XYZ file of C-alpha atoms in Angstrom:
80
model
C 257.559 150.846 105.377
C 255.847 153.451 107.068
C 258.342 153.536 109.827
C 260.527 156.907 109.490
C 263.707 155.318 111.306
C 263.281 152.766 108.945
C 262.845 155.011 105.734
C 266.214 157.171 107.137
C 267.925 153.964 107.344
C 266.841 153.059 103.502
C 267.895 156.452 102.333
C 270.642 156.450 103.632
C 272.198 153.038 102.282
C 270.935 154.727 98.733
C 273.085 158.036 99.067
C 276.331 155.641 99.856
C 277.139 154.801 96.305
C 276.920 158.555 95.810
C 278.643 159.019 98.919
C 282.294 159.766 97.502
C 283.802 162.636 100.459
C 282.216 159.395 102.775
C 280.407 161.969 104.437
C 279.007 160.868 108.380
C 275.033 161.058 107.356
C 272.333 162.736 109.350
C 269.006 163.992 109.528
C 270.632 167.402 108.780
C 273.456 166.377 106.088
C 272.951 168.720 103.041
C 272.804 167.373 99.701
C 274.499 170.519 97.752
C 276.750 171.812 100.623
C 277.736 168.771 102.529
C 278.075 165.809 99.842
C 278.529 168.476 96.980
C 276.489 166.578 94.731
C 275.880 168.125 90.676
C 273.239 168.186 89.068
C 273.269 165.253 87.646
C 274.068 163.340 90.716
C 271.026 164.384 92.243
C 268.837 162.922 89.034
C 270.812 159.617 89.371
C 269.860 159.876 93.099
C 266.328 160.627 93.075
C 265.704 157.915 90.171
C 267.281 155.200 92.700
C 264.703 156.958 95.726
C 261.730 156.497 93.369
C 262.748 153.156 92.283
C 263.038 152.266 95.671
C 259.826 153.344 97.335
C 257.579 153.354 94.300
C 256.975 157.252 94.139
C 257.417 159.782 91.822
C 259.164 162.885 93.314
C 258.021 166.203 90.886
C 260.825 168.823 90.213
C 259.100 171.076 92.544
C 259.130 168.673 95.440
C 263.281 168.374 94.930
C 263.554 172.188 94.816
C 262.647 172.077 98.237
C 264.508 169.638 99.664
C 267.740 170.187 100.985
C 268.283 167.744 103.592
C 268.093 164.222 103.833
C 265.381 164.785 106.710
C 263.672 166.423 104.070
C 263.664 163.688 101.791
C 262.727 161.332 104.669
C 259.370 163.586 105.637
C 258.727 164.183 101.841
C 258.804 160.166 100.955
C 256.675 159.742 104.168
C 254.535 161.984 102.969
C 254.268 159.986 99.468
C 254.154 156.976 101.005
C 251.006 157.772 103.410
């Protein structure tokens, strides 16, 4: 799954659960300002990413992303 459309389009189906304002997703949605997410969202969130793709995401990693492009380039990134 090294394909990036292919890792947006597996993100993306993740954050719909969590998608409650039903939010149009892009590359440039933010988690904290455009889906509002809490805290403890964002755990519930990144536990279903790692599940997902088999990574482990580290605390400083999430601190820095802000975007679900972000995410996409940072499990890429993992994943390589």
């Amino acid at each position: 799954m090294s394909d990036r459309a292919t890792v947006f389009e597996t993100v993306t189906r993740q954050i719909e659960p969590f998608n409650k304002k039903g939010v149009a997703l892009t590359e440039a949605t933010t988690f904290q300002g455009d889906l509002e997410w809490d805290s403890l969202t964002v755990m519930d969130f990144v536990a279903a990413i790692e599940d997902e793709f088999d990574i482990i995401i580290t605390m400083n990693m999430q601190a820095e992303i802000e975007t679900i492009g972000q995410l996409v380039d940072a499990v890429m990134s993992l994943k390589a």
